[in-house]
PDB file of C-alpha atoms in Angstrom:
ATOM      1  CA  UNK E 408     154.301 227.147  81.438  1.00  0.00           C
ATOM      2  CA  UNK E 409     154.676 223.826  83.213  1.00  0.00           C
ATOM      3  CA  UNK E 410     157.908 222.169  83.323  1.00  0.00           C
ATOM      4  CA  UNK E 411     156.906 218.791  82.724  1.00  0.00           C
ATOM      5  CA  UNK E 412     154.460 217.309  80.450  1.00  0.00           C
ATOM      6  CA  UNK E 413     152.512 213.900  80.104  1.00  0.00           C
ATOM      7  CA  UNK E 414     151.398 211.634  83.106  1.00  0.00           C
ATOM      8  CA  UNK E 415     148.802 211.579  85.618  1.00  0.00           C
ATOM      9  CA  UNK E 416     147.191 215.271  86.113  1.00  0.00           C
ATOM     10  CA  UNK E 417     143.546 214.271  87.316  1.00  0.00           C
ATOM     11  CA  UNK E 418     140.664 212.202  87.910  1.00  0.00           C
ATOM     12  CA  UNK E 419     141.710 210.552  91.313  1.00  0.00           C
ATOM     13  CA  UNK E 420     141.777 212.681  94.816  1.00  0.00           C
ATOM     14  CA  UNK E 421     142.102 210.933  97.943  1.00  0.00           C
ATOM     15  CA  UNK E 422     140.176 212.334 100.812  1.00  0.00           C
ATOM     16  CA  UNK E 423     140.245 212.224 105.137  1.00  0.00           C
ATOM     17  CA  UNK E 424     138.670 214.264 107.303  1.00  0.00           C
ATOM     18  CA  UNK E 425     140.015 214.826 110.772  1.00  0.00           C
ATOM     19  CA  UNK E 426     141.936 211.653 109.921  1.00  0.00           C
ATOM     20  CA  UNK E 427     139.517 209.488 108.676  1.00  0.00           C
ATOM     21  CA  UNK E 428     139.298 208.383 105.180  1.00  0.00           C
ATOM     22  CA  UNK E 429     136.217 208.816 102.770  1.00  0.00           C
ATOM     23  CA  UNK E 430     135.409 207.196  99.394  1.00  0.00           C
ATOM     24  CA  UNK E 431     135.450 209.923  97.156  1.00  0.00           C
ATOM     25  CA  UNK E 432     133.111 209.162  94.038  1.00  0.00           C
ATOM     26  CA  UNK E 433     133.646 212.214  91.832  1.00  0.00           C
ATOM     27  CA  UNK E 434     133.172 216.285  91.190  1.00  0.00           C
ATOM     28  CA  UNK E 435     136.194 217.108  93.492  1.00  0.00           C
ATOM     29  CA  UNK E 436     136.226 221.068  93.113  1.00  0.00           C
ATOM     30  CA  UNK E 437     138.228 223.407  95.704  1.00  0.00           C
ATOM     31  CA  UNK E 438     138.615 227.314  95.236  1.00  0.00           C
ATOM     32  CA  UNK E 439     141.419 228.660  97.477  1.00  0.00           C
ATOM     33  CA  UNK E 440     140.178 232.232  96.740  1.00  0.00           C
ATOM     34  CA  UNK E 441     138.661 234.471  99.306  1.00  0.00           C
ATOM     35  CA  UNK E 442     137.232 237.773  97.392  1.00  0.00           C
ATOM     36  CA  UNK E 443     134.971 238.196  94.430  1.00  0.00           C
ATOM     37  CA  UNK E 444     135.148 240.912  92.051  1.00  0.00           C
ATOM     38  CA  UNK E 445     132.889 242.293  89.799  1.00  0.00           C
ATOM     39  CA  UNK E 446     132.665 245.028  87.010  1.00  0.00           C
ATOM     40  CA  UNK E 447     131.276 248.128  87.989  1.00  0.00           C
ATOM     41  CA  UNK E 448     129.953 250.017  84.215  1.00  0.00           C
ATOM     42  CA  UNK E 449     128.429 252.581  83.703  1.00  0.00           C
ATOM     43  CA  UNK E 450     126.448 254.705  80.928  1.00  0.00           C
ATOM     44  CA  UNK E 451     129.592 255.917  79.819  1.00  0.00           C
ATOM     45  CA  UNK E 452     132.425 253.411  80.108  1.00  0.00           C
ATOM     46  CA  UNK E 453     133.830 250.789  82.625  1.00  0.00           C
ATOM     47  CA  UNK E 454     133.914 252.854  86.025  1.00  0.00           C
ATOM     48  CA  UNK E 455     136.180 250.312  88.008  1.00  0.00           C
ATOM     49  CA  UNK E 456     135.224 247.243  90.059  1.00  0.00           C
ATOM     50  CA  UNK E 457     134.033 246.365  93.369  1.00  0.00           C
ATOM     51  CA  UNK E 458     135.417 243.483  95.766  1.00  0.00           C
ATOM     52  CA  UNK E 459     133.633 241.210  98.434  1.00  0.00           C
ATOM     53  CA  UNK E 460     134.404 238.635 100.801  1.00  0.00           C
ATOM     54  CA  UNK E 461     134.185 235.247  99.365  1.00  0.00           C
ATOM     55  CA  UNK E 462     134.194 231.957 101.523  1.00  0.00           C
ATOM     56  CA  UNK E 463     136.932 229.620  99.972  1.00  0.00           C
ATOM     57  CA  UNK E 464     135.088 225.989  99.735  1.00  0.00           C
ATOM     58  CA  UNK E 465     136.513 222.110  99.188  1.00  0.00           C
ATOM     59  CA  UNK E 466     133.415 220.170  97.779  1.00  0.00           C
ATOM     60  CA  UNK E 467     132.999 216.633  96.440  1.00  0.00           C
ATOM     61  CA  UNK E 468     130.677 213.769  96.711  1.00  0.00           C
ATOM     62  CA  UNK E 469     130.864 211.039  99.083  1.00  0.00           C
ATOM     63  CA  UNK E 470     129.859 207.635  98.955  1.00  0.00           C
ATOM     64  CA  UNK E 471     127.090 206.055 101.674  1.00  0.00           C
ATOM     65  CA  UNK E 472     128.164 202.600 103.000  1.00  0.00           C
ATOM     66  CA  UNK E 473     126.663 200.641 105.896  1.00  0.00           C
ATOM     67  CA  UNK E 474     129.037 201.664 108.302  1.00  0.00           C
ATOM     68  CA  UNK E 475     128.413 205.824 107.551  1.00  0.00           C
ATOM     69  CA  UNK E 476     126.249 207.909 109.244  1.00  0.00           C
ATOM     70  CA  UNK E 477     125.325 210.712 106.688  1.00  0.00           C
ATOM     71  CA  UNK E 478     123.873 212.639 109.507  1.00  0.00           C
ATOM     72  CA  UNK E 479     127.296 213.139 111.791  1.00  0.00           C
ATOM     73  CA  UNK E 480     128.607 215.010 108.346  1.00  0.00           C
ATOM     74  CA  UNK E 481     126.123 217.321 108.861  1.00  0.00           C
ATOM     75  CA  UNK E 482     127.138 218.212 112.028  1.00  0.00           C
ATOM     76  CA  UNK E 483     131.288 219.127 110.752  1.00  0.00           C
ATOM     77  CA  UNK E 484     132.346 222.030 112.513  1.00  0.00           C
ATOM     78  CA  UNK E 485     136.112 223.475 112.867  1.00  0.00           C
ATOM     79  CA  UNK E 486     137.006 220.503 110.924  1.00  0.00           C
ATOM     80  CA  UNK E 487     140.084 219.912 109.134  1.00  0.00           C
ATOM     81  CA  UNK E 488     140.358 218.384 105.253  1.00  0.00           C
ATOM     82  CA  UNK E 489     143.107 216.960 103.390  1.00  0.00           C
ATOM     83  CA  UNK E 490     142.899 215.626  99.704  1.00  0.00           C
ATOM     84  CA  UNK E 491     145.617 214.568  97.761  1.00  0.00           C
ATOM     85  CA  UNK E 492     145.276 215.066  93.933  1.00  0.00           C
ATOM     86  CA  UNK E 493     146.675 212.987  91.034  1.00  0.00           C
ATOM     87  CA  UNK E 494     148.595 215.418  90.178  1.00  0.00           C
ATOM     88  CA  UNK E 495     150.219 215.049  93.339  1.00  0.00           C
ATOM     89  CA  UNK E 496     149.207 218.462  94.685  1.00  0.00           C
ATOM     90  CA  UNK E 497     148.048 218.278  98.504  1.00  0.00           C
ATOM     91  CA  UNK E 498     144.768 220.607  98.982  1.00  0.00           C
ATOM     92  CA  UNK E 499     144.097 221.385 102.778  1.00  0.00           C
ATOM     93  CA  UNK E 500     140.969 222.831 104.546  1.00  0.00           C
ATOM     94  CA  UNK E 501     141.815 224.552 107.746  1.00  0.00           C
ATOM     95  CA  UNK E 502     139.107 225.530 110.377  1.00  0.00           C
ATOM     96  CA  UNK E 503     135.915 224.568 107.608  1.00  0.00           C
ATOM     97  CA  UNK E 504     132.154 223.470 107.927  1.00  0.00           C
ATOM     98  CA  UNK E 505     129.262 221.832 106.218  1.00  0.00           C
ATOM     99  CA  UNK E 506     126.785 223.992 104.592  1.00  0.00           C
ATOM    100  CA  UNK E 507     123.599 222.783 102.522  1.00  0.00           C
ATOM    101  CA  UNK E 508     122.657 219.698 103.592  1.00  0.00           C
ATOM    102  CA  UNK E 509     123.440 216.003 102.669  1.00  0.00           C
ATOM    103  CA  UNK E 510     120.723 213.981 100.268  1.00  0.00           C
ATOM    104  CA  UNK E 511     121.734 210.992  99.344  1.00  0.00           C
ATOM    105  CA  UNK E 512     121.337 209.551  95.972  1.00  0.00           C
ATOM    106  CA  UNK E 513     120.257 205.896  96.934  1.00  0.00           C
ATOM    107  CA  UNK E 514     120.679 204.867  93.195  1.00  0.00           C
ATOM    108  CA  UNK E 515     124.419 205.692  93.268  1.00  0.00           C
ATOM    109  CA  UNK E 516     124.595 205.607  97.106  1.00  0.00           C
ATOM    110  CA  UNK E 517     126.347 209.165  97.140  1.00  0.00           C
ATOM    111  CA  UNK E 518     126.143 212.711  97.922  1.00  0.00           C
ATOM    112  CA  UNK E 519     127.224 215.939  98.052  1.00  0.00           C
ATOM    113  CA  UNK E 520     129.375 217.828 100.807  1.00  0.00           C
ATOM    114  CA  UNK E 521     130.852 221.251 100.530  1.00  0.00           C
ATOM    115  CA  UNK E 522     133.094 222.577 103.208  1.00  0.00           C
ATOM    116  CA  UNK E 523     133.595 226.106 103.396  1.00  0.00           C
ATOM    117  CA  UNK E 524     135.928 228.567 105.877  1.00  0.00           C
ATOM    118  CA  UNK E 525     137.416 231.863 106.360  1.00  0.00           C
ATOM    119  CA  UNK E 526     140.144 233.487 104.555  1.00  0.00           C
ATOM    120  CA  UNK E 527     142.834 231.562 103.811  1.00  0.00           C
ATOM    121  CA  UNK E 528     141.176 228.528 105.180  1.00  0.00           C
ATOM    122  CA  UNK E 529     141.719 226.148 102.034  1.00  0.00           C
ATOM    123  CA  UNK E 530     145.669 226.135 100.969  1.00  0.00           C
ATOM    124  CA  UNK E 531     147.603 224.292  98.065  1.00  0.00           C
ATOM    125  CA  UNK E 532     150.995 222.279  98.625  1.00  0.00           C
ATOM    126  CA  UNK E 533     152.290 222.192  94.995  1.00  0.00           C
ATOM    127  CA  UNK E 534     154.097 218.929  93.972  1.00  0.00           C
ATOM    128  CA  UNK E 535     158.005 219.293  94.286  1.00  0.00           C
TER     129      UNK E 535
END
């Protein structure tokens, strides 16, 4: 149960990479998890489960601007992310990478970037 109710709890996240700044224009998602279970049934009843090894991931879009190269992103290796949440939670990326590659939507001049790492590679700081 939270111990505080009302104010700010979402729609804003600030974002840097390696220390520079990125305007963030929406879908902010993160999962700090780093296995995947699943139900393992049989004929007869619910035999157990199984676990795998799931990469934890920060993705959001990004918006294109002149000075941008959409290409560079691409190339994010070992790189580190911080995003700060309205709820005032701090959501770090440790050690991460691009995967899929970047398309940008020249409508909206955005696109998509998910960063993904090994265990215990994304990590929450709580507000205080």
């Amino acid at each position: 149960m939270p111990s505080q109710t009302g104010g700010l709890l979402a729609g804003t996240a600030d974002l840097s990479v390696d220390g520079t700044t990125y305007m963030v224009t929406g879908d902010f998602k993160y999962k700090p998890g780093n296995k995947k279970r699943e139900t393992l049934g049989g004929m007869d009843r619910i035999h157990g489960f199984k676990e795998t090894p799931s990469a934890p991931y920060i993705a959001f879009n990004l918006r294109d601007w002149g000075g941008l190269t959409v290409a560079d992103i691409n190339n994010w290796t070992d790189v580190t992310c911080v995003a700060k949440l309205a709820n005032g939670k701090t959501v770090i990326g440790s050690a991460m990478w691009t995967v899929e590659e970047q398309e940008v939507d020249s409508t909206e001049a955005k696109f998509d970037v998910r960063l993904e790492g090994t265990d215990n590679s994304v990590t929450e700081v709580p507000t205080s």
